[in-house]
Amino acid sequence: MASYIDNWVKEQALLTKPDKIYWMDGSEEEAKKLVQIGLTKEKIAGNFTFLELNGKIYPNSYLHRSHPTDVARTEHLTVVCTPKREDAGPNNNWQEPGEAKAKLKNLFDGCMKGRTMYVIPYFLGRSDSPYSKPCIQLTDSVYVAVSMRIMTRVGKNVVENIGNSSSFVRGLHSIGDLNPERRWIMHFPEENLVMSIGSGYGGNALLGKKCFALRIASAIGYREGWLAEHMIIIGVEAPDKKITYFLAALPSACGKTNLAMLDPVLKGYKVWTLGDDIAWINIGKDGRLYAINPEAGFFGVAPGTSYSTNPFMMKTLKNDKFFPTLFTNTALDVDTNSPWWEGLTDERPKNLLDWQGQKYENAPDKPAAHPNSRFTTSIYNCPTLSKEYDNPLGVPISGIIFGGRRRSTMPLVYESRSWEHGVFSASIMGSETTSAALHQVGVVRRDPMAMLPFCGYNMGRYFSHWLSFKNKVKHLPKIFMVNWFRKDDSGNFIWPGFRDNSRVIKWMTDRIENRSGYEETALGLIPKKTDIDLSGLNFDDAKFSKLFEIKKDEWEKEAEDISKFYSTFGETLPKELWDQLSELKKKLFGI
Ligand code: GTP
Ligand code: SPV
Ligand code: MN
């Protein structure tokens, strides 16, 4: 009898009508073969899918130029399909599943004619982890197939593991005709199914990432009692060699990858990397929170990455232990045949092609690399990879960091007074939008827990789910809020950021160990200037207080915006959060 996988793949092939079906085994040989197809056969927007780069500078690496309209996630075309609108919540676009499927079936009908369908069996998490999930993605893009091999654990063992079971996450993907008019990223959380058409870009097309590991997994986690979060996982080693594990949630393009590979400026400190984007968080046997990274690679923002901002990522990109590394929509330095992006070097190479392959003419508002250009590389290439990365049970978490990108309003750091207060603080997070998604950049929007675009169910219930851990977890982690991005009156960042963020992390580990001071504010606990190691930095008292300034007029606007956002959830928003908001207003305005 044919298995559920065979039947499902057959059904999708009948619909999409590919010329060939190829089952991936995840081997190195296969990756070479697929890259070769991208170099010589398959074309995207008129160019071959891959262009070989200079292996002496970046070994085993390839440049991919996507369709010019397909360069970032498209949140307006991303939909959660549940029978009841309320189950998707006001945080998601919604369509009734039957209607959604009828529309999609028309678009998928025959869309793979003349193409190969790649069947990608993969695990999110290690196969021997109690927290991992087997998945099957189908795609007609060799770029997606190679990317998935870097980002997840692809292998034949997945098919064996699923066997005759019907319990695996299903993803059907086609680049379609790449026309944004016929582009949809549709989720069916009740069926563990994603159908995505019309885009070959990252989070729209590598379905293991935001679609499964966050939207579908968050819905599964709600049902099963765990959390799927847009968070990095790091181990912070102090001079006494003790390692404290943190999670950190920052919205897209707001500093997660950089924090995940932090090279501390403080002597004796080290950061060990376990994940740079997604964490699955479970309650362990000892009652503590444990996190695993379901992914196996980095899909990181290129602009701003350099030997001074993120030296370990530069080393990762030049490490050829695990093959291959992809660059997407970066510029190309013609003289060296190597990728280039704004911020990589102080001086721009003379002979540059822009991200679309055109000769680059310098213009102030026109960067050579796309602002959301990215690299894709195996986590095993990372020199700071934690020994615990491959622990199937994950690592025990002592601190959770949340933070947005705010030029004003939010202090550099504060600690919450309790679990409820921490959940509240994370729920009122706002952040300036970035070029990781196609929308206006730089406008503040509410982005609770950095999950607004990624929570696969009603966020009101998500907040209750977070609150419920208070009574289920022993040794609850401390919750901290950060903002690396506050600006002065001339528009310059006040805080140096990047490697200097280790100063803030040190204060957090000291707070966890109960060995550093703090001061009470309306928002939470902040460090006094003497509580934080600022050695070697030129910070006088005035500049330091600027980082923590709470301005009444800014907070009046902020509180109003939060109230409006909360109201959209109606009855599903937990009452505790409204109470917390009232208490904050009392502290801020005395009313
Ligand atoms: P996604 O992959 O989209 O989820 O993004 P991310 O959160 O991993 O962001 P990433 O670390 O790639 O950083 C995004 C941008 O912010 C890059 O251009 C960085 O150079 C910049 N950045 C990161 N950390 C800091 C910081 O501490 N200060 C400042 N000013 N910029 C930063
Ligand atoms: C993000 O946008 O948060 C990313 C990149 O990590 S993508 O995979 O495209 O979602
Ligand atoms: Mn992300």
XYZ file of C-alpha atoms and ligand atoms in Angstrom:
634
model
C 0.000 0.000 0.000
C 1.341 3.396 -0.903
C 2.221 5.616 2.051
C 0.593 8.937 2.905
C 3.696 10.701 1.589
C 3.544 8.865 -1.756
C -0.128 9.600 -2.114
C 0.234 13.250 -1.219
C 3.180 13.776 -3.587
C 1.278 11.991 -6.372
C -1.784 14.145 -5.848
C 0.252 17.373 -5.993
C 2.037 16.129 -9.139
C -1.322 15.446 -10.795
C -2.288 19.033 -10.035
C 0.972 20.818 -10.920
C 2.035 18.477 -13.789
C 5.855 18.595 -13.587
C 7.965 16.907 -16.292
C 10.001 15.087 -13.662
C 9.865 14.319 -9.961
C 13.136 14.181 -8.017
C 13.361 12.955 -4.386
C 16.183 14.666 -2.496
C 18.530 12.688 -0.227
C 20.412 15.680 1.220
C 23.870 14.403 0.191
C 26.852 16.547 -0.781
C 26.900 14.893 -4.225
C 23.313 15.896 -4.770
C 23.993 19.501 -3.737
C 26.745 19.652 -6.386
C 24.340 18.303 -8.989
C 21.639 20.809 -8.074
C 24.053 23.750 -8.093
C 25.202 22.599 -11.544
C 21.609 22.702 -12.782
C 21.315 26.253 -11.426
C 24.571 27.253 -13.153
C 23.790 25.840 -16.574
C 20.104 24.976 -17.024
C 17.565 26.725 -14.845
C 16.939 30.436 -15.349
C 15.213 33.044 -13.171
C 14.222 36.386 -14.715
C 16.419 35.680 -17.746
C 19.600 34.775 -15.831
C 20.907 31.429 -14.702
C 19.798 30.735 -11.117
C 23.391 30.657 -9.851
C 26.561 32.474 -10.787
C 29.806 31.001 -9.481
C 31.825 33.352 -7.240
C 35.556 33.515 -6.601
C 36.296 30.422 -4.526
C 39.598 31.854 -3.290
C 37.698 34.586 -1.417
C 34.406 32.835 -0.661
C 34.854 29.068 -1.143
C 31.958 27.138 -2.690
C 29.724 30.148 -3.007
C 27.185 31.298 -5.581
C 25.284 34.490 -6.349
C 21.557 34.393 -7.007
C 19.620 37.343 -8.428
C 15.930 37.026 -7.780
C 13.118 38.498 -9.827
C 13.230 42.270 -9.130
C 9.692 42.252 -7.678
C 10.530 39.290 -5.454
C 13.071 40.521 -2.931
C 11.357 40.381 0.480
C 8.471 38.777 2.336
C 5.034 39.975 1.260
C 2.922 40.216 4.387
C -0.132 41.528 2.504
C -0.191 38.269 0.486
C 0.347 36.030 3.515
C -2.840 34.430 4.800
C -3.930 32.152 7.637
C -6.906 30.012 6.580
C -9.044 28.735 9.449
C -12.762 27.900 9.350
C -13.483 30.779 11.740
C -11.963 34.225 11.175
C -11.531 34.675 14.906
C -9.102 31.733 15.042
C -6.668 33.588 12.743
C -7.188 36.799 14.732
C -6.846 40.463 13.737
C -3.070 39.915 13.473
C -3.486 37.794 10.312
C -5.027 38.136 6.881
C -7.761 35.530 6.738
C -9.595 33.480 4.153
C -12.019 30.569 4.539
C -10.032 27.356 3.732
C -12.421 26.070 1.021
C -12.377 29.381 -0.861
C -8.613 29.701 -0.459
C -8.008 26.223 -1.864
C -10.316 26.781 -4.823
C -8.386 29.931 -5.722
C -5.011 28.217 -5.229
C -5.966 25.117 -7.227
C -6.509 27.312 -10.279
C -3.084 28.872 -9.855
C -1.270 25.577 -9.166
C -2.974 23.751 -12.036
C -0.182 22.860 -14.476
C 2.241 25.398 -12.950
C 5.177 22.945 -13.034
C 4.845 22.018 -16.734
C 8.337 21.791 -18.217
C 9.895 21.885 -14.754
C 11.179 19.381 -12.206
C 9.365 18.903 -8.934
C 11.864 18.512 -6.091
C 10.575 16.502 -3.144
C 12.379 17.747 -0.021
C 12.024 15.498 3.045
C 13.421 17.309 6.086
C 13.395 17.610 9.837
C 12.937 20.783 11.814
C 15.113 19.952 14.803
C 17.312 16.862 15.025
C 15.723 13.542 14.135
C 16.565 12.222 17.642
C 14.995 15.197 19.438
C 11.636 14.697 21.158
C 10.769 18.205 19.952
C 11.542 17.810 16.218
C 8.978 17.597 13.397
C 9.227 15.785 10.031
C 8.144 17.755 6.967
C 7.886 17.380 3.208
C 8.216 20.384 0.904
C 7.646 20.246 -2.827
C 9.168 22.967 -5.017
C 9.985 23.663 -8.650
C 12.904 25.974 -7.869
C 16.466 24.679 -7.659
C 17.396 27.778 -5.602
C 14.761 26.810 -3.029
C 15.882 23.161 -3.069
C 19.538 24.082 -2.420
C 18.557 26.695 0.195
C 16.393 24.189 2.056
C 19.317 21.772 2.162
C 21.403 24.457 3.885
C 18.655 25.668 6.236
C 17.190 22.335 7.395
C 18.140 18.685 7.878
C 17.250 17.087 4.554
C 17.601 13.315 4.255
C 16.141 9.960 3.293
C 15.783 9.129 6.995
C 12.860 11.572 7.152
C 10.803 9.425 4.768
C 11.698 6.318 6.794
C 10.798 8.121 9.999
C 7.381 9.176 8.690
C 6.773 5.671 7.301
C 3.070 5.023 6.994
C 2.068 7.842 9.296
C -0.037 10.745 8.055
C 1.536 13.023 10.629
C 3.998 15.267 8.805
C 3.924 18.933 7.827
C 3.164 19.458 4.132
C 4.387 22.331 1.969
C 3.550 22.854 -1.676
C 5.603 25.558 -3.343
C 5.908 26.828 -6.896
C 7.512 29.984 -8.209
C 4.549 30.101 -10.623
C 5.141 32.966 -13.041
C 6.658 35.204 -10.310
C 3.892 37.700 -10.929
C 2.962 39.515 -7.686
C -0.654 39.503 -8.921
C -0.608 35.725 -8.669
C 1.391 35.369 -5.475
C -0.012 33.846 -2.257
C 1.484 32.357 0.877
C -1.413 30.472 2.448
C -1.358 28.564 5.736
C -3.802 25.889 6.879
C -2.815 25.377 10.525
C -5.517 22.780 11.181
C -4.088 20.581 8.408
C -0.384 21.362 9.011
C -0.289 22.526 5.399
C 1.251 25.488 3.550
C 0.637 26.377 -0.095
C 2.878 29.090 -1.550
C 2.964 30.291 -5.146
C 4.501 33.143 -7.133
C 7.606 33.870 -5.056
C 11.065 32.336 -4.782
C 12.152 34.623 -1.946
C 13.300 33.447 1.521
C 10.452 33.510 3.987
C 7.863 33.170 1.197
C 9.438 30.100 -0.393
C 11.748 28.299 2.054
C 8.677 26.959 3.792
C 10.682 25.444 6.665
C 11.379 28.935 7.918
C 8.582 31.366 8.776
C 5.722 29.269 7.338
C 6.406 26.015 9.246
C 8.866 26.797 12.033
C 6.821 29.817 13.130
C 3.248 30.088 11.773
C 2.309 26.394 11.670
C 4.519 25.510 14.664
C 3.106 28.319 16.838
C -0.383 26.911 16.212
C 0.827 23.372 17.028
C 2.588 24.744 20.139
C -0.632 26.400 21.288
C -2.416 23.053 21.007
C 0.420 21.045 22.584
C 1.658 23.440 25.285
C 4.921 24.816 23.902
C 6.157 27.946 22.082
C 7.575 28.587 18.599
C 9.268 31.996 18.666
C 11.141 34.474 16.445
C 14.177 34.251 18.724
C 17.884 33.641 18.741
C 19.489 31.268 21.266
C 22.879 32.116 22.798
C 25.084 30.924 25.621
C 26.912 33.770 27.390
C 30.155 32.601 29.001
C 31.398 34.776 31.883
C 35.020 34.991 33.105
C 34.210 32.297 35.708
C 33.349 30.015 32.711
C 29.704 29.750 33.723
C 27.407 29.762 30.680
C 24.000 31.471 30.916
C 21.537 30.753 28.114
C 19.409 33.542 26.661
C 16.674 33.858 24.073
C 16.281 37.140 22.200
C 13.387 38.271 20.012
C 13.940 41.286 17.764
C 11.828 41.981 14.655
C 13.129 41.229 11.157
C 16.363 43.060 10.325
C 16.677 44.423 13.885
C 19.848 42.697 15.018
C 19.204 39.025 15.846
C 21.953 37.516 13.684
C 24.445 40.088 14.961
C 23.555 39.382 18.594
C 23.689 35.633 17.973
C 27.370 35.909 17.012
C 28.398 38.690 19.314
C 32.131 39.116 19.883
C 32.031 40.805 23.318
C 34.239 43.835 23.937
C 34.400 42.861 27.622
C 37.365 40.728 28.634
C 36.668 37.136 29.619
C 33.214 37.076 28.007
C 32.253 34.822 25.103
C 29.015 34.254 23.239
C 28.204 30.751 21.945
C 25.752 30.586 19.042
C 22.821 28.147 18.939
C 20.392 29.934 16.637
C 19.897 33.286 14.902
C 16.185 33.388 14.035
C 13.855 30.765 15.477
C 13.531 28.921 18.794
C 11.171 26.147 19.853
C 10.667 26.293 23.604
C 9.465 23.379 25.718
C 9.193 22.630 29.412
C 11.898 20.098 30.297
C 11.672 17.194 32.766
C 13.115 19.415 35.521
C 10.363 21.990 34.958
C 12.631 24.608 33.356
C 12.269 26.126 29.888
C 14.473 24.496 27.243
C 15.045 25.788 23.710
C 16.138 24.134 20.478
C 16.868 25.761 17.145
C 14.722 23.958 14.553
C 16.939 25.267 11.723
C 20.398 24.226 10.532
C 21.543 27.349 8.710
C 21.571 31.144 8.614
C 19.556 33.255 6.176
C 21.126 36.543 7.195
C 20.936 40.196 6.162
C 24.068 41.119 4.169
C 24.163 44.963 4.364
C 25.990 46.116 7.477
C 27.816 42.779 7.927
C 31.585 43.286 8.124
C 34.735 42.305 10.012
C 34.101 45.144 12.447
C 30.348 44.582 13.057
C 30.155 40.789 12.854
C 33.587 39.155 12.412
C 32.306 35.645 13.168
C 29.735 35.844 10.378
C 32.472 36.928 7.961
C 34.459 33.849 9.038
C 31.355 31.669 8.657
C 30.863 32.906 5.085
C 34.471 32.081 4.226
C 34.402 28.641 5.839
C 33.979 25.851 3.309
C 33.379 22.996 5.712
C 29.741 22.803 4.686
C 28.779 23.373 1.115
C 27.511 25.625 -0.450
C 27.029 29.267 0.601
C 24.557 31.376 -1.369
C 24.395 35.148 -1.756
C 21.067 36.616 -2.874
C 20.705 40.084 -4.406
C 24.067 41.416 -3.253
C 26.169 43.539 -5.605
C 29.093 41.984 -7.484
C 32.656 43.304 -7.456
C 33.608 42.564 -11.061
C 37.377 42.769 -10.577
C 37.440 40.067 -7.900
C 34.197 38.244 -8.840
C 33.068 38.428 -5.226
C 29.898 39.648 -3.524
C 29.751 43.154 -2.092
C 27.228 45.093 -0.028
C 26.972 48.455 1.695
C 28.960 48.355 4.926
C 31.219 45.430 3.922
C 34.185 47.726 3.273
C 34.645 51.467 3.833
C 35.480 51.974 0.202
C 33.164 50.875 -2.546
C 34.877 48.760 -5.241
C 35.339 50.695 -8.497
C 33.850 48.180 -10.835
C 30.520 47.117 -9.422
C 27.361 45.490 -10.744
C 24.227 46.252 -8.730
C 21.911 43.557 -7.354
C 20.139 43.322 -10.700
C 23.399 42.833 -12.597
C 23.533 46.349 -14.094
C 26.660 48.510 -14.005
C 26.430 50.460 -10.741
C 26.337 54.234 -10.994
C 26.705 55.867 -7.614
C 23.550 57.632 -6.430
C 22.797 58.603 -2.845
C 19.448 56.789 -2.542
C 20.337 53.808 -4.659
C 22.429 51.177 -2.882
C 24.357 48.655 -5.015
C 23.198 45.680 -2.955
C 19.476 45.347 -2.251
C 18.826 46.523 1.362
C 17.343 43.067 2.034
C 20.113 41.152 0.238
C 20.999 38.002 2.147
C 23.398 35.083 2.531
C 22.488 31.453 3.181
C 25.063 29.281 4.920
C 25.224 26.216 7.160
C 25.299 26.791 10.934
C 28.136 24.221 11.057
C 30.373 26.791 9.333
C 30.070 29.073 12.366
C 33.231 29.264 14.519
C 31.218 30.203 17.634
C 28.749 27.307 17.314
C 27.868 26.032 20.805
C 28.697 22.435 21.726
C 25.094 22.222 22.886
C 23.658 23.019 19.442
C 23.337 19.314 18.736
C 21.832 18.480 22.121
C 18.426 17.018 21.203
C 16.916 18.366 24.440
C 18.120 21.942 23.889
C 19.515 24.327 26.511
C 17.953 25.637 29.772
C 16.953 29.291 29.495
C 17.704 31.866 32.221
C 16.916 35.115 30.403
C 14.608 36.271 27.615
C 15.347 39.492 25.737
C 12.794 41.392 23.646
C 13.551 44.518 21.672
C 12.457 46.770 18.866
C 14.028 49.368 16.618
C 12.978 52.719 18.080
C 14.634 56.070 17.423
C 12.905 57.431 20.549
C 10.591 56.447 23.428
C 12.189 53.138 24.491
C 15.201 52.973 26.823
C 18.399 51.035 26.065
C 17.353 48.301 28.490
C 14.963 47.509 31.304
C 14.138 44.441 33.319
C 10.565 43.430 33.990
C 9.306 43.092 37.539
C 7.658 39.676 37.084
C 6.654 37.119 34.435
C 3.281 38.872 33.836
C 4.980 42.236 33.615
C 7.491 40.740 31.156
C 4.753 39.285 28.962
C 2.994 42.666 29.085
C 6.217 44.524 28.173
C 6.771 42.196 25.211
C 3.132 42.530 24.132
C 3.407 46.342 23.864
C 6.571 46.193 21.760
C 6.692 48.465 18.764
C 9.319 48.643 16.041
C 10.141 50.631 12.915
C 9.453 48.548 9.812
C 12.463 47.371 7.779
C 13.108 46.171 4.229
C 12.762 42.501 5.263
C 9.157 42.807 4.044
C 7.694 44.778 1.133
C 6.108 47.784 2.839
C 6.914 51.340 3.778
C 10.178 51.276 5.742
C 10.743 53.158 9.019
C 7.201 53.474 10.367
C 6.520 52.332 13.911
C 4.053 49.489 14.189
C 3.097 47.286 17.118
C 5.050 44.048 16.893
C 4.432 42.000 20.050
C 7.269 39.567 20.804
C 8.557 40.319 17.230
C 5.835 37.853 16.170
C 3.202 40.051 14.481
C 3.913 38.618 10.986
C 4.598 35.100 12.267
C 1.956 34.095 14.818
C -0.238 31.494 13.062
C -3.274 32.055 15.292
C -5.136 34.733 17.225
C -2.561 36.769 19.151
C -4.975 37.403 22.022
C -4.799 33.674 22.739
C -1.050 33.744 22.153
C -0.719 36.257 25.017
C -2.774 33.973 27.298
C -0.551 31.075 26.261
C 2.537 33.075 27.281
C 0.952 34.070 30.591
C 0.047 30.430 31.329
C 3.716 29.434 31.638
C 3.860 31.250 34.960
C 2.170 28.331 36.692
C 3.834 25.594 34.640
C 7.535 26.501 34.806
C 9.979 26.221 37.698
C 12.698 28.937 37.756
C 11.034 31.306 35.308
C 13.595 33.211 33.217
C 13.996 36.948 33.783
C 12.552 39.077 30.978
C 14.471 42.098 29.604
C 13.526 44.732 27.021
C 16.208 46.365 24.833
C 16.516 49.098 22.195
C 19.913 49.434 20.494
C 18.579 52.028 18.069
C 17.799 55.210 20.034
C 18.955 58.360 18.219
C 20.082 61.813 19.381
C 18.736 65.125 18.082
C 21.122 65.031 15.102
C 19.878 61.579 14.101
C 22.915 59.573 15.242
C 22.647 56.338 17.212
C 23.406 57.167 20.865
C 24.472 53.627 21.722
C 27.401 52.136 19.727
C 25.588 48.780 19.443
C 27.024 45.577 17.970
C 29.996 44.323 20.047
C 29.251 46.907 22.754
C 25.862 45.287 23.342
C 27.880 42.816 25.459
C 27.914 45.506 28.179
C 24.136 45.267 28.430
C 24.229 41.465 28.308
C 26.738 41.436 31.167
C 24.340 43.523 33.301
C 21.632 40.983 32.534
C 23.756 38.001 33.586
C 24.665 39.908 36.761
C 20.969 40.541 37.433
C 20.248 36.831 36.942
C 22.992 36.050 39.483
C 21.665 38.807 41.759
C 24.985 40.610 41.828
C 24.265 43.976 40.220
C 22.251 47.031 41.094
C 19.307 48.711 39.442
C 16.932 51.595 39.722
C 13.108 51.545 39.519
C 11.308 53.377 36.710
C 7.707 53.343 35.512
C 8.668 50.853 32.796
C 10.788 48.502 34.870
C 14.260 48.170 36.398
C 17.155 49.945 34.683
C 20.895 49.944 35.441
C 22.397 52.956 37.189
C 25.470 54.267 35.399
C 27.674 52.444 37.914
C 25.857 49.122 37.368
C 26.957 48.757 33.779
C 30.547 48.347 32.522
C 31.204 51.335 30.259
C 35.012 51.112 30.384
C 36.631 52.438 27.227
C 33.457 54.252 26.133
C 33.039 57.985 26.196
C 29.715 58.249 28.045
C 29.126 61.211 30.369
C 26.110 61.325 32.700
C 24.023 63.396 30.293
C 24.558 61.040 27.373
C 23.846 58.032 29.578
C 20.542 59.507 30.812
C 19.514 60.201 27.180
C 19.535 56.445 26.634
C 16.970 55.971 29.380
C 14.856 59.092 29.031
C 11.103 58.540 29.376
C 9.307 61.485 27.746
C 5.734 62.090 28.823
C 4.432 63.289 25.450
C 5.969 60.320 23.628
C 4.442 57.910 26.127
C 1.008 59.537 25.899
C 1.025 58.718 22.198
C 2.497 55.275 22.820
C -0.139 54.345 25.425
C -2.902 55.438 23.083
C -1.479 53.356 20.247
C -1.187 50.318 22.540
C -4.814 50.746 23.698
C -5.978 50.868 20.092
C -4.000 47.744 19.247
C -5.239 45.859 22.316
C -8.844 46.816 21.453
C -8.682 45.025 18.087
C -8.527 41.717 19.987
C -11.816 42.274 21.831
C -12.617 39.505 24.298
C -9.590 37.371 23.382
C -7.112 39.817 24.937
C -6.351 38.651 28.508
C -7.670 41.038 31.144
C -4.303 40.929 32.965
C -2.756 42.883 30.083
C -5.348 45.680 30.303
C -4.669 45.813 34.071
C -0.933 46.067 33.425
C -1.525 48.884 30.946
C -3.599 50.819 33.516
C -0.869 50.322 36.074
C 1.781 51.584 33.659
C -0.295 54.678 32.902
C -0.699 55.315 36.628
C 3.073 55.102 37.077
C 3.772 57.310 34.052
C 1.095 59.961 34.393
C -0.141 59.516 37.959
C -3.707 58.824 36.826
P 16.123 38.824 10.119
O 17.033 37.836 9.511
O 15.355 39.606 9.118
O 15.192 38.215 11.135
O 17.032 39.969 10.819
P 17.930 40.023 12.137
O 17.076 40.398 13.293
O 18.745 38.792 12.264
O 18.860 41.289 11.879
P 20.457 41.422 11.627
O 21.277 40.984 12.803
O 20.764 40.786 10.344
O 20.599 42.998 11.525
C 19.873 43.794 10.634
C 20.525 45.132 10.428
O 20.676 45.816 11.675
C 21.928 44.993 9.836
O 22.090 45.961 8.839
C 22.835 45.255 11.013
O 24.067 45.806 10.614
C 22.024 46.214 11.892
N 22.338 46.064 13.334
C 22.452 44.896 14.022
N 22.786 45.119 15.325
C 22.877 46.456 15.479
C 23.187 47.304 16.592
O 23.453 46.870 17.712
N 23.178 48.656 16.358
C 22.889 49.172 15.127
N 22.891 50.499 14.991
N 22.599 48.401 14.043
C 22.585 47.061 14.210
C 12.757 37.739 8.514
O 12.230 38.482 7.682
O 12.480 37.810 9.744
C 13.773 36.762 8.093
C 13.989 36.566 6.679
O 14.371 36.101 8.929
S 12.770 35.568 5.949
O 13.213 34.183 5.990
O 12.602 35.983 4.588
O 11.536 35.691 6.687
Mn 13.760 36.647 11.062
